[in-house]
PDB file of C-alpha atoms in Angstrom:
ATOM      1  CA  MET A   1       0.000   0.000   0.000  1.00  0.00           C
ATOM      2  CA  ASN A   2       1.124   3.550  -0.702  1.00  0.00           C
ATOM      3  CA  LEU A   3       0.789   6.114   2.066  1.00  0.00           C
ATOM      4  CA  ASN A   4      -1.798   8.107   0.109  1.00  0.00           C
ATOM      5  CA  ASP A   5      -3.997   5.120  -0.821  1.00  0.00           C
ATOM      6  CA  LYS A   6      -7.595   5.299   0.378  1.00  0.00           C
ATOM      7  CA  ILE A   7      -8.058   2.675   3.092  1.00  0.00           C
ATOM      8  CA  TYR A   8     -11.431   1.616   4.509  1.00  0.00           C
ATOM      9  CA  VAL A   9     -11.409   0.049   7.975  1.00  0.00           C
ATOM     10  CA  ALA A  10     -14.784  -1.587   8.575  1.00  0.00           C
ATOM     11  CA  GLY A  11     -15.544  -1.735  12.286  1.00  0.00           C
ATOM     12  CA  HIS A  12     -13.071   0.982  13.297  1.00  0.00           C
ATOM     13  CA  ARG A  13     -14.698   1.535  16.689  1.00  0.00           C
ATOM     14  CA  GLY A  14     -14.304  -2.067  17.789  1.00  0.00           C
ATOM     15  CA  MET A  15     -11.292  -3.528  19.536  1.00  0.00           C
ATOM     16  CA  VAL A  16      -9.682  -4.926  16.372  1.00  0.00           C
ATOM     17  CA  GLY A  17     -10.684  -2.117  14.025  1.00  0.00           C
ATOM     18  CA  SER A  18      -9.441   0.607  16.365  1.00  0.00           C
ATOM     19  CA  ALA A  19      -6.132  -1.228  16.748  1.00  0.00           C
ATOM     20  CA  ILE A  20      -5.767  -1.383  12.951  1.00  0.00           C
ATOM     21  CA  VAL A  21      -6.438   2.360  12.744  1.00  0.00           C
ATOM     22  CA  ARG A  22      -3.751   2.997  15.381  1.00  0.00           C
ATOM     23  CA  GLU A  23      -1.282   0.820  13.489  1.00  0.00           C
ATOM     24  CA  LEU A  24      -2.012   2.519  10.173  1.00  0.00           C
ATOM     25  CA  GLN A  25      -1.596   5.965  11.722  1.00  0.00           C
ATOM     26  CA  ARG A  26       1.655   4.937  13.413  1.00  0.00           C
ATOM     27  CA  ASN A  27       2.934   4.022   9.960  1.00  0.00           C
ATOM     28  CA  ASN A  28       1.787   7.304   8.381  1.00  0.00           C
ATOM     29  CA  TYR A  29      -1.249   6.015   6.498  1.00  0.00           C
ATOM     30  CA  THR A  30      -3.606   8.951   6.891  1.00  0.00           C
ATOM     31  CA  ASN A  31      -6.132   8.625   4.049  1.00  0.00           C
ATOM     32  CA  LEU A  32      -8.525   6.525   6.103  1.00  0.00           C
ATOM     33  CA  LEU A  33     -12.217   5.914   5.426  1.00  0.00           C
ATOM     34  CA  LEU A  34     -14.103   5.458   8.701  1.00  0.00           C
ATOM     35  CA  ARG A  35     -17.846   5.107   9.208  1.00  0.00           C
ATOM     36  CA  THR A  36     -19.803   4.450  12.404  1.00  0.00           C
ATOM     37  CA  HIS A  37     -22.750   2.047  12.437  1.00  0.00           C
ATOM     38  CA  SER A  38     -25.177   4.979  12.453  1.00  0.00           C
ATOM     39  CA  GLU A  39     -23.446   6.374   9.363  1.00  0.00           C
ATOM     40  CA  LEU A  40     -23.297   3.040   7.516  1.00  0.00           C
ATOM     41  CA  ASP A  41     -25.206  -0.113   8.457  1.00  0.00           C
ATOM     42  CA  LEU A  42     -23.131  -2.901   6.955  1.00  0.00           C
ATOM     43  CA  THR A  43     -26.087  -5.293   6.955  1.00  0.00           C
ATOM     44  CA  ASP A  44     -27.861  -2.937   4.505  1.00  0.00           C
ATOM     45  CA  GLN A  45     -26.799  -4.165   1.061  1.00  0.00           C
ATOM     46  CA  LYS A  46     -27.911  -1.084  -0.853  1.00  0.00           C
ATOM     47  CA  ALA A  47     -26.209   1.323   1.558  1.00  0.00           C
ATOM     48  CA  VAL A  48     -22.939  -0.625   1.408  1.00  0.00           C
ATOM     49  CA  GLN A  49     -23.015  -0.727  -2.384  1.00  0.00           C
ATOM     50  CA  GLN A  50     -23.581   3.027  -2.553  1.00  0.00           C
ATOM     51  CA  PHE A  51     -20.750   3.663  -0.114  1.00  0.00           C
ATOM     52  CA  PHE A  52     -18.248   1.675  -2.195  1.00  0.00           C
ATOM     53  CA  GLU A  53     -19.458   3.182  -5.474  1.00  0.00           C
ATOM     54  CA  THR A  54     -19.073   6.695  -4.077  1.00  0.00           C
ATOM     55  CA  GLU A  55     -15.877   6.396  -2.025  1.00  0.00           C
ATOM     56  CA  LYS A  56     -14.012   3.774  -4.105  1.00  0.00           C
ATOM     57  CA  PRO A  57     -11.484   2.667  -1.460  1.00  0.00           C
ATOM     58  CA  ASP A  58      -8.220   1.113  -2.652  1.00  0.00           C
ATOM     59  CA  TYR A  59      -7.811  -1.252   0.304  1.00  0.00           C
ATOM     60  CA  VAL A  60     -10.200  -2.728   2.870  1.00  0.00           C
ATOM     61  CA  PHE A  61      -9.643  -4.162   6.346  1.00  0.00           C
ATOM     62  CA  LEU A  62     -12.847  -6.023   7.275  1.00  0.00           C
ATOM     63  CA  ALA A  63     -12.795  -6.036  11.074  1.00  0.00           C
ATOM     64  CA  ALA A  64     -16.520  -5.433  11.653  1.00  0.00           C
ATOM     65  CA  ALA A  65     -18.376  -8.297  13.351  1.00  0.00           C
ATOM     66  CA  LYS A  66     -21.018  -9.155  15.914  1.00  0.00           C
ATOM     67  CA  VAL A  67     -19.019 -10.839  18.662  1.00  0.00           C
ATOM     68  CA  GLY A  68     -19.591 -12.259  22.133  1.00  0.00           C
ATOM     69  CA  GLY A  69     -18.651 -14.977  24.584  1.00  0.00           C
ATOM     70  CA  ILE A  70     -20.221 -18.372  25.304  1.00  0.00           C
ATOM     71  CA  VAL A  71     -23.375 -16.926  26.895  1.00  0.00           C
ATOM     72  CA  ALA A  72     -24.118 -14.535  24.046  1.00  0.00           C
ATOM     73  CA  ASN A  73     -23.423 -17.134  21.357  1.00  0.00           C
ATOM     74  CA  ASP A  74     -25.607 -19.705  23.117  1.00  0.00           C
ATOM     75  CA  LYS A  75     -28.545 -17.325  23.573  1.00  0.00           C
ATOM     76  CA  ALA A  76     -28.620 -15.782  20.096  1.00  0.00           C
ATOM     77  CA  PRO A  77     -27.073 -18.081  17.457  1.00  0.00           C
ATOM     78  CA  ALA A  78     -29.472 -16.910  14.757  1.00  0.00           C
ATOM     79  CA  ASP A  79     -28.504 -13.280  15.352  1.00  0.00           C
ATOM     80  CA  PHE A  80     -24.792 -14.086  15.260  1.00  0.00           C
ATOM     81  CA  MET A  81     -25.126 -15.987  11.996  1.00  0.00           C
ATOM     82  CA  TYR A  82     -27.406 -13.494  10.241  1.00  0.00           C
ATOM     83  CA  GLU A  83     -25.619 -10.274  11.141  1.00  0.00           C
ATOM     84  CA  ASN A  84     -22.142 -11.600  10.442  1.00  0.00           C
ATOM     85  CA  MET A  85     -23.118 -13.265   7.172  1.00  0.00           C
ATOM     86  CA  MET A  86     -24.888 -10.146   5.933  1.00  0.00           C
ATOM     87  CA  LEU A  87     -22.175  -7.644   6.728  1.00  0.00           C
ATOM     88  CA  GLU A  88     -19.392  -9.892   5.418  1.00  0.00           C
ATOM     89  CA  MET A  89     -21.078 -10.631   2.121  1.00  0.00           C
ATOM     90  CA  ASN A  90     -22.117  -7.024   1.592  1.00  0.00           C
ATOM     91  CA  VAL A  91     -18.633  -5.611   2.193  1.00  0.00           C
ATOM     92  CA  ILE A  92     -16.719  -8.296   0.280  1.00  0.00           C
ATOM     93  CA  ASN A  93     -19.086  -8.274  -2.686  1.00  0.00           C
ATOM     94  CA  SER A  94     -19.154  -4.485  -2.911  1.00  0.00           C
ATOM     95  CA  ALA A  95     -15.351  -4.387  -2.631  1.00  0.00           C
ATOM     96  CA  TRP A  96     -15.111  -6.727  -5.615  1.00  0.00           C
ATOM     97  CA  ARG A  97     -17.684  -4.834  -7.664  1.00  0.00           C
ATOM     98  CA  SER A  98     -16.008  -1.471  -7.025  1.00  0.00           C
ATOM     99  CA  GLY A  99     -12.500  -2.702  -7.895  1.00  0.00           C
ATOM    100  CA  VAL A 100     -10.829  -2.693  -4.481  1.00  0.00           C
ATOM    101  CA  LYS A 101      -7.164  -3.642  -4.953  1.00  0.00           C
ATOM    102  CA  LYS A 102      -6.907  -5.817  -1.865  1.00  0.00           C
ATOM    103  CA  LEU A 103      -9.072  -6.860   1.076  1.00  0.00           C
ATOM    104  CA  LEU A 104      -8.125  -8.429   4.384  1.00  0.00           C
ATOM    105  CA  PHE A 105     -10.849 -10.455   6.097  1.00  0.00           C
ATOM    106  CA  LEU A 106     -10.604 -11.092   9.832  1.00  0.00           C
ATOM    107  CA  GLY A 107     -12.022 -14.322  11.160  1.00  0.00           C
ATOM    108  CA  SER A 108     -11.553 -16.254  14.376  1.00  0.00           C
ATOM    109  CA  SER A 109      -9.838 -19.408  15.576  1.00  0.00           C
ATOM    110  CA  CYS A 110     -13.297 -20.799  16.417  1.00  0.00           C
ATOM    111  CA  ILE A 111     -13.613 -21.713  12.717  1.00  0.00           C
ATOM    112  CA  TYR A 112     -11.474 -24.780  13.371  1.00  0.00           C
ATOM    113  CA  PRO A 113     -12.947 -28.124  14.478  1.00  0.00           C
ATOM    114  CA  ARG A 114     -13.639 -28.758  18.160  1.00  0.00           C
ATOM    115  CA  MET A 115     -11.207 -31.671  18.212  1.00  0.00           C
ATOM    116  CA  ALA A 116      -8.685 -30.282  15.734  1.00  0.00           C
ATOM    117  CA  PRO A 117      -5.055 -31.399  15.947  1.00  0.00           C
ATOM    118  CA  GLN A 118      -3.025 -29.205  18.295  1.00  0.00           C
ATOM    119  CA  PRO A 119      -1.575 -26.782  17.496  1.00  0.00           C
ATOM    120  CA  MET A 120      -4.198 -26.110  14.813  1.00  0.00           C
ATOM    121  CA  PRO A 121      -2.803 -25.665  11.285  1.00  0.00           C
ATOM    122  CA  GLU A 122      -4.643 -23.624   8.670  1.00  0.00           C
ATOM    123  CA  ASN A 123      -5.411 -26.745   6.618  1.00  0.00           C
ATOM    124  CA  CYS A 124      -7.454 -28.448   9.358  1.00  0.00           C
ATOM    125  CA  LEU A 125     -10.438 -26.259   8.452  1.00  0.00           C
ATOM    126  CA  LEU A 126     -13.652 -28.238   7.786  1.00  0.00           C
ATOM    127  CA  THR A 127     -12.093 -31.602   8.624  1.00  0.00           C
ATOM    128  CA  SER A 128     -14.555 -32.386  11.469  1.00  0.00           C
ATOM    129  CA  GLU A 129     -17.408 -30.873  13.493  1.00  0.00           C
ATOM    130  CA  LEU A 130     -17.321 -27.443  15.109  1.00  0.00           C
ATOM    131  CA  GLU A 131     -17.693 -26.506  18.761  1.00  0.00           C
ATOM    132  CA  LYS A 132     -21.461 -26.288  19.321  1.00  0.00           C
ATOM    133  CA  THR A 133     -21.339 -23.298  21.677  1.00  0.00           C
ATOM    134  CA  ASN A 134     -20.129 -20.964  18.900  1.00  0.00           C
ATOM    135  CA  GLU A 135     -21.095 -22.900  15.779  1.00  0.00           C
ATOM    136  CA  ALA A 136     -23.269 -20.132  14.288  1.00  0.00           C
ATOM    137  CA  TYR A 137     -20.518 -17.522  14.546  1.00  0.00           C
ATOM    138  CA  ALA A 138     -17.944 -19.977  13.196  1.00  0.00           C
ATOM    139  CA  LEU A 139     -20.093 -20.871  10.191  1.00  0.00           C
ATOM    140  CA  ALA A 140     -20.506 -17.199   9.331  1.00  0.00           C
ATOM    141  CA  LYS A 141     -16.754 -16.610   9.519  1.00  0.00           C
ATOM    142  CA  ILE A 142     -16.034 -19.699   7.426  1.00  0.00           C
ATOM    143  CA  SER A 143     -18.443 -18.397   4.792  1.00  0.00           C
ATOM    144  CA  GLY A 144     -16.620 -15.064   4.699  1.00  0.00           C
ATOM    145  CA  LEU A 145     -13.182 -16.542   4.214  1.00  0.00           C
ATOM    146  CA  LYS A 146     -14.476 -19.006   1.634  1.00  0.00           C
ATOM    147  CA  TYR A 147     -16.163 -16.219  -0.312  1.00  0.00           C
ATOM    148  CA  CYS A 148     -12.806 -14.398  -0.437  1.00  0.00           C
ATOM    149  CA  GLU A 149     -11.189 -17.621  -1.669  1.00  0.00           C
ATOM    150  CA  TYR A 150     -13.840 -18.171  -4.340  1.00  0.00           C
ATOM    151  CA  LEU A 151     -13.539 -14.593  -5.626  1.00  0.00           C
ATOM    152  CA  ASN A 152      -9.787 -15.077  -5.899  1.00  0.00           C
ATOM    153  CA  ARG A 153     -10.254 -18.290  -7.863  1.00  0.00           C
ATOM    154  CA  GLN A 154     -13.061 -17.078 -10.109  1.00  0.00           C
ATOM    155  CA  TYR A 155     -12.181 -13.422 -10.657  1.00  0.00           C
ATOM    156  CA  GLY A 156      -8.500 -13.077  -9.775  1.00  0.00           C
ATOM    157  CA  THR A 157      -8.997 -10.814  -6.767  1.00  0.00           C
ATOM    158  CA  ASP A 158      -6.334 -10.437  -4.074  1.00  0.00           C
ATOM    159  CA  TYR A 159      -8.343 -11.068  -0.906  1.00  0.00           C
ATOM    160  CA  ILE A 160      -6.644 -12.605   2.132  1.00  0.00           C
ATOM    161  CA  SER A 161      -7.913 -13.944   5.454  1.00  0.00           C
ATOM    162  CA  VAL A 162      -6.411 -13.838   8.934  1.00  0.00           C
ATOM    163  CA  MET A 163      -7.607 -16.071  11.766  1.00  0.00           C
ATOM    164  CA  PRO A 164      -6.653 -14.661  15.174  1.00  0.00           C
ATOM    165  CA  THR A 165      -6.650 -16.523  18.441  1.00  0.00           C
ATOM    166  CA  ASN A 166      -8.387 -15.051  21.518  1.00  0.00           C
ATOM    167  CA  LEU A 167      -7.810 -11.303  21.506  1.00  0.00           C
ATOM    168  CA  TYR A 168      -7.711  -8.704  24.265  1.00  0.00           C
ATOM    169  CA  GLY A 169      -6.584  -5.124  24.772  1.00  0.00           C
ATOM    170  CA  PRO A 170      -7.784  -1.509  24.403  1.00  0.00           C
ATOM    171  CA  ASN A 171     -11.466  -0.972  23.530  1.00  0.00           C
ATOM    172  CA  ASP A 172     -12.448  -4.485  24.549  1.00  0.00           C
ATOM    173  CA  ASN A 173     -16.025  -5.294  25.558  1.00  0.00           C
ATOM    174  CA  TYR A 174     -16.381  -5.699  29.333  1.00  0.00           C
ATOM    175  CA  HIS A 175     -20.098  -6.487  29.372  1.00  0.00           C
ATOM    176  CA  PRO A 176     -20.904  -9.015  32.154  1.00  0.00           C
ATOM    177  CA  GLU A 177     -22.735 -11.372  29.760  1.00  0.00           C
ATOM    178  CA  HIS A 178     -21.545 -10.559  26.241  1.00  0.00           C
ATOM    179  CA  SER A 179     -17.776 -10.339  26.712  1.00  0.00           C
ATOM    180  CA  HIS A 180     -15.067 -12.929  26.133  1.00  0.00           C
ATOM    181  CA  VAL A 181     -13.246 -14.686  28.937  1.00  0.00           C
ATOM    182  CA  LEU A 182     -10.317 -12.349  29.599  1.00  0.00           C
ATOM    183  CA  PRO A 183     -12.217  -9.022  29.730  1.00  0.00           C
ATOM    184  CA  ALA A 184     -14.994 -10.752  31.678  1.00  0.00           C
ATOM    185  CA  LEU A 185     -12.450 -11.852  34.275  1.00  0.00           C
ATOM    186  CA  ILE A 186     -10.959  -8.364  34.479  1.00  0.00           C
ATOM    187  CA  ARG A 187     -14.354  -6.876  35.267  1.00  0.00           C
ATOM    188  CA  ARG A 188     -15.373  -9.638  37.654  1.00  0.00           C
ATOM    189  CA  PHE A 189     -12.214  -9.465  39.752  1.00  0.00           C
ATOM    190  CA  HIS A 190     -12.189  -5.662  39.721  1.00  0.00           C
ATOM    191  CA  GLU A 191     -15.754  -5.512  41.049  1.00  0.00           C
ATOM    192  CA  ALA A 192     -15.039  -8.269  43.588  1.00  0.00           C
ATOM    193  CA  LYS A 193     -12.056  -6.262  44.833  1.00  0.00           C
ATOM    194  CA  GLN A 194     -14.140  -3.088  45.096  1.00  0.00           C
ATOM    195  CA  GLN A 195     -16.912  -4.909  46.999  1.00  0.00           C
ATOM    196  CA  ASN A 196     -14.497  -6.883  49.213  1.00  0.00           C
ATOM    197  CA  LEU A 197     -16.080 -10.168  48.126  1.00  0.00           C
ATOM    198  CA  PRO A 198     -14.481 -13.212  49.774  1.00  0.00           C
ATOM    199  CA  GLU A 199     -14.804 -15.372  46.666  1.00  0.00           C
ATOM    200  CA  VAL A 200     -15.406 -15.312  42.919  1.00  0.00           C
ATOM    201  CA  THR A 201     -17.045 -18.173  41.000  1.00  0.00           C
ATOM    202  CA  CYS A 202     -15.899 -18.892  37.449  1.00  0.00           C
ATOM    203  CA  TRP A 203     -17.488 -21.091  34.799  1.00  0.00           C
ATOM    204  CA  GLY A 204     -16.390 -24.666  34.130  1.00  0.00           C
ATOM    205  CA  ASP A 205     -13.516 -26.422  35.853  1.00  0.00           C
ATOM    206  CA  GLY A 206     -10.633 -24.256  34.647  1.00  0.00           C
ATOM    207  CA  SER A 207      -9.062 -27.015  32.574  1.00  0.00           C
ATOM    208  CA  PRO A 208      -9.490 -25.728  28.972  1.00  0.00           C
ATOM    209  CA  MET A 209      -6.289 -24.478  27.387  1.00  0.00           C
ATOM    210  CA  ARG A 210      -6.307 -21.124  25.626  1.00  0.00           C
ATOM    211  CA  GLU A 211      -3.980 -18.808  23.743  1.00  0.00           C
ATOM    212  CA  PHE A 212      -4.216 -15.001  23.886  1.00  0.00           C
ATOM    213  CA  LEU A 213      -2.901 -12.290  21.545  1.00  0.00           C
ATOM    214  CA  TYR A 214      -2.706  -8.584  22.363  1.00  0.00           C
ATOM    215  CA  VAL A 215      -4.833  -6.760  19.795  1.00  0.00           C
ATOM    216  CA  ASP A 216      -2.145  -4.259  18.772  1.00  0.00           C
ATOM    217  CA  ASP A 217       0.066  -7.203  17.823  1.00  0.00           C
ATOM    218  CA  LEU A 218      -2.720  -8.497  15.585  1.00  0.00           C
ATOM    219  CA  ALA A 219      -2.996  -5.065  13.955  1.00  0.00           C
ATOM    220  CA  ASN A 220       0.724  -5.123  13.286  1.00  0.00           C
ATOM    221  CA  LEU A 221       0.346  -8.512  11.579  1.00  0.00           C
ATOM    222  CA  CYS A 222      -2.611  -7.291   9.503  1.00  0.00           C
ATOM    223  CA  LEU A 223      -0.611  -4.385   8.079  1.00  0.00           C
ATOM    224  CA  PHE A 224       2.357  -6.694   7.508  1.00  0.00           C
ATOM    225  CA  LEU A 225       0.219  -9.194   5.576  1.00  0.00           C
ATOM    226  CA  MET A 226      -1.545  -6.525   3.551  1.00  0.00           C
ATOM    227  CA  ASN A 227       1.858  -5.427   2.299  1.00  0.00           C
ATOM    228  CA  ASN A 228       3.610  -8.793   2.099  1.00  0.00           C
ATOM    229  CA  TYR A 229       1.203 -11.702   1.556  1.00  0.00           C
ATOM    230  CA  SER A 230      -1.181 -12.949  -1.100  1.00  0.00           C
ATOM    231  CA  GLY A 231      -2.791 -16.376  -1.194  1.00  0.00           C
ATOM    232  CA  ASN A 232      -5.980 -18.381  -0.741  1.00  0.00           C
ATOM    233  CA  GLU A 233      -4.920 -20.099   2.458  1.00  0.00           C
ATOM    234  CA  THR A 234      -5.698 -18.177   5.624  1.00  0.00           C
ATOM    235  CA  VAL A 235      -2.952 -17.117   8.032  1.00  0.00           C
ATOM    236  CA  ASN A 236      -3.190 -17.918  11.736  1.00  0.00           C
ATOM    237  CA  ALA A 237      -2.471 -15.080  14.159  1.00  0.00           C
ATOM    238  CA  GLY A 238      -1.307 -15.986  17.643  1.00  0.00           C
ATOM    239  CA  THR A 239       1.583 -16.394  20.022  1.00  0.00           C
ATOM    240  CA  GLY A 240       2.022 -20.160  19.863  1.00  0.00           C
ATOM    241  CA  LYS A 241       1.784 -20.223  23.687  1.00  0.00           C
ATOM    242  CA  GLU A 242      -1.088 -21.473  25.831  1.00  0.00           C
ATOM    243  CA  LEU A 243      -2.213 -21.653  29.438  1.00  0.00           C
ATOM    244  CA  SER A 244      -5.211 -23.096  31.268  1.00  0.00           C
ATOM    245  CA  ILE A 245      -8.242 -20.987  32.122  1.00  0.00           C
ATOM    246  CA  LYS A 246      -7.376 -21.638  35.769  1.00  0.00           C
ATOM    247  CA  GLN A 247      -3.902 -20.164  35.253  1.00  0.00           C
ATOM    248  CA  LEU A 248      -5.439 -17.231  33.398  1.00  0.00           C
ATOM    249  CA  THR A 249      -7.878 -16.458  36.223  1.00  0.00           C
ATOM    250  CA  GLU A 250      -5.045 -16.487  38.738  1.00  0.00           C
ATOM    251  CA  LEU A 251      -2.975 -14.158  36.547  1.00  0.00           C
ATOM    252  CA  VAL A 252      -5.883 -11.732  36.085  1.00  0.00           C
ATOM    253  CA  ALA A 253      -6.693 -11.778  39.811  1.00  0.00           C
ATOM    254  CA  GLU A 254      -3.047 -11.034  40.601  1.00  0.00           C
ATOM    255  CA  THR A 255      -2.945  -8.162  38.093  1.00  0.00           C
ATOM    256  CA  VAL A 256      -6.167  -6.640  39.432  1.00  0.00           C
ATOM    257  CA  GLY A 257      -5.100  -7.162  43.043  1.00  0.00           C
ATOM    258  CA  TYR A 258      -7.918  -9.480  44.098  1.00  0.00           C
ATOM    259  CA  THR A 259      -6.865 -11.822  46.921  1.00  0.00           C
ATOM    260  CA  GLY A 260     -10.064 -13.770  47.648  1.00  0.00           C
ATOM    261  CA  ARG A 261     -10.839 -17.378  46.768  1.00  0.00           C
ATOM    262  CA  ILE A 262     -11.560 -18.564  43.229  1.00  0.00           C
ATOM    263  CA  LEU A 263     -14.307 -21.205  42.952  1.00  0.00           C
ATOM    264  CA  TRP A 264     -15.448 -23.190  39.894  1.00  0.00           C
ATOM    265  CA  ASP A 265     -19.011 -23.936  38.787  1.00  0.00           C
ATOM    266  CA  THR A 266     -18.623 -27.250  36.989  1.00  0.00           C
ATOM    267  CA  THR A 267     -22.277 -27.239  35.900  1.00  0.00           C
ATOM    268  CA  ARG A 268     -21.326 -24.515  33.398  1.00  0.00           C
ATOM    269  CA  PRO A 269     -19.778 -25.356  30.004  1.00  0.00           C
ATOM    270  CA  ASN A 270     -16.037 -25.410  29.436  1.00  0.00           C
ATOM    271  CA  GLY A 271     -16.163 -24.849  25.692  1.00  0.00           C
ATOM    272  CA  THR A 272     -13.514 -26.335  23.413  1.00  0.00           C
ATOM    273  CA  PRO A 273     -10.938 -28.323  25.449  1.00  0.00           C
ATOM    274  CA  ARG A 274      -7.930 -26.788  23.713  1.00  0.00           C
ATOM    275  CA  LYS A 275      -7.378 -24.025  21.151  1.00  0.00           C
ATOM    276  CA  LEU A 276      -3.764 -23.435  20.220  1.00  0.00           C
ATOM    277  CA  LEU A 277      -2.933 -22.108  16.779  1.00  0.00           C
ATOM    278  CA  ASP A 278      -0.062 -23.286  14.629  1.00  0.00           C
ATOM    279  CA  VAL A 279       1.609 -19.945  13.887  1.00  0.00           C
ATOM    280  CA  SER A 280       4.525 -21.351  11.894  1.00  0.00           C
ATOM    281  CA  LYS A 281       3.192 -19.850   8.660  1.00  0.00           C
ATOM    282  CA  ALA A 282       3.231 -16.304  10.035  1.00  0.00           C
ATOM    283  CA  THR A 283       6.691 -16.980  11.457  1.00  0.00           C
ATOM    284  CA  ARG A 284       7.969 -18.164   8.079  1.00  0.00           C
ATOM    285  CA  LEU A 285       6.588 -14.992   6.501  1.00  0.00           C
ATOM    286  CA  GLY A 286       8.724 -12.992   8.934  1.00  0.00           C
ATOM    287  CA  TRP A 287       6.296 -11.925  11.674  1.00  0.00           C
ATOM    288  CA  THR A 288       6.151 -12.640  15.418  1.00  0.00           C
ATOM    289  CA  TYR A 289       4.161 -11.221  18.327  1.00  0.00           C
ATOM    290  CA  ARG A 290       5.661  -8.645  20.710  1.00  0.00           C
ATOM    291  CA  THR A 291       3.494  -8.417  23.855  1.00  0.00           C
ATOM    292  CA  GLU A 292       3.732 -11.083  26.562  1.00  0.00           C
ATOM    293  CA  LEU A 293       0.514 -12.000  28.367  1.00  0.00           C
ATOM    294  CA  ARG A 294       1.372 -10.574  31.801  1.00  0.00           C
ATOM    295  CA  GLU A 295       2.281  -7.207  30.250  1.00  0.00           C
ATOM    296  CA  GLY A 296      -0.771  -7.267  28.001  1.00  0.00           C
ATOM    297  CA  ILE A 297      -3.203  -7.968  30.855  1.00  0.00           C
ATOM    298  CA  ALA A 298      -1.768  -5.007  32.780  1.00  0.00           C
ATOM    299  CA  LEU A 299      -2.294  -2.802  29.726  1.00  0.00           C
ATOM    300  CA  ALA A 300      -5.833  -4.141  29.301  1.00  0.00           C
ATOM    301  CA  TYR A 301      -6.654  -3.498  32.957  1.00  0.00           C
ATOM    302  CA  ASN A 302      -5.431   0.083  32.641  1.00  0.00           C
ATOM    303  CA  ASP A 303      -7.713   0.458  29.620  1.00  0.00           C
ATOM    304  CA  PHE A 304     -10.621  -0.935  31.646  1.00  0.00           C
ATOM    305  CA  LEU A 305      -9.987   1.575  34.429  1.00  0.00           C
ATOM    306  CA  SER A 306      -9.950   4.460  31.957  1.00  0.00           C
ATOM    307  CA  ASN A 307     -13.043   3.293  30.028  1.00  0.00           C
ATOM    308  CA  PRO A 308     -16.042   5.340  31.259  1.00  0.00           C
ATOM    309  CA  MET A 309     -18.506   3.084  29.422  1.00  0.00           C
ATOM    310  CA  ARG A 310     -17.427  -0.194  30.985  1.00  0.00           C
ATOM    311  CA  ALA A 311     -20.378  -0.332  33.386  1.00  0.00           C
ATOM    312  CA  GLU A 312     -22.924   0.123  30.610  1.00  0.00           C
ATOM    313  CA  ARG A 313     -21.447  -2.199  28.014  1.00  0.00           C
TER     314      ARG A 313
END
């Protein structure tokens, strides 16, 4: 990309989109197209088509998505599938029709099978069944990356897909029901500390293994790939390191300064037993993460403390 190219970041107010904007600005890309949901509803096909026809962006980072944790996905699978499918197809199709030079589609590691080989390579996609607790979201993301692949094959476009592991960092969602595990733990332990609660109960038994990537590191990879990679196969984005949910809760509690007991509600679901990405492809391309988990959680907690909307989200 040239510094004066017109770049559209879809979902620029979200955690991933805002990190991509920060990364672009740090690297002196200033010709950015940014639209809020009220300005452009990405599920509205006609509005999206008009936007692309009028603005004609050169490059697109598709970071917009309806996201949530286990509770949200379990309660509203139809909503997660519909909204994500609609906005993905509208943006990708309009990008193709308007002649966008290159598009980067952001997915999720939940696209891989529940019992995928560990660490999970890019080519294990669609080899067995998905995790039921986020199947609707995963199917929508798989459709998006496959549509990019099919456009490349049929029309010679240059659309690439990145599949990040669990993300965290500035502008995360700390909603008590709709957030992912790490921001949910930050809020829960912070409130327990404030209220002097003697104990905090967490879901499951703490045994699932998870990998976490600081969102600014993902943004750095996205810019790197936009400038250095083309291909139909997706690229995994992660650290290649994992820890148990139990270890994560202890690390978050330590960072927040909560010293009470941590209990486990084993009647609640654990989710996928293990989710570690094979990041050897990104490594071979010349990229590696920069932020270690302990440092990243401290940065995320500082963001939580400075986020005036955390109680309402």
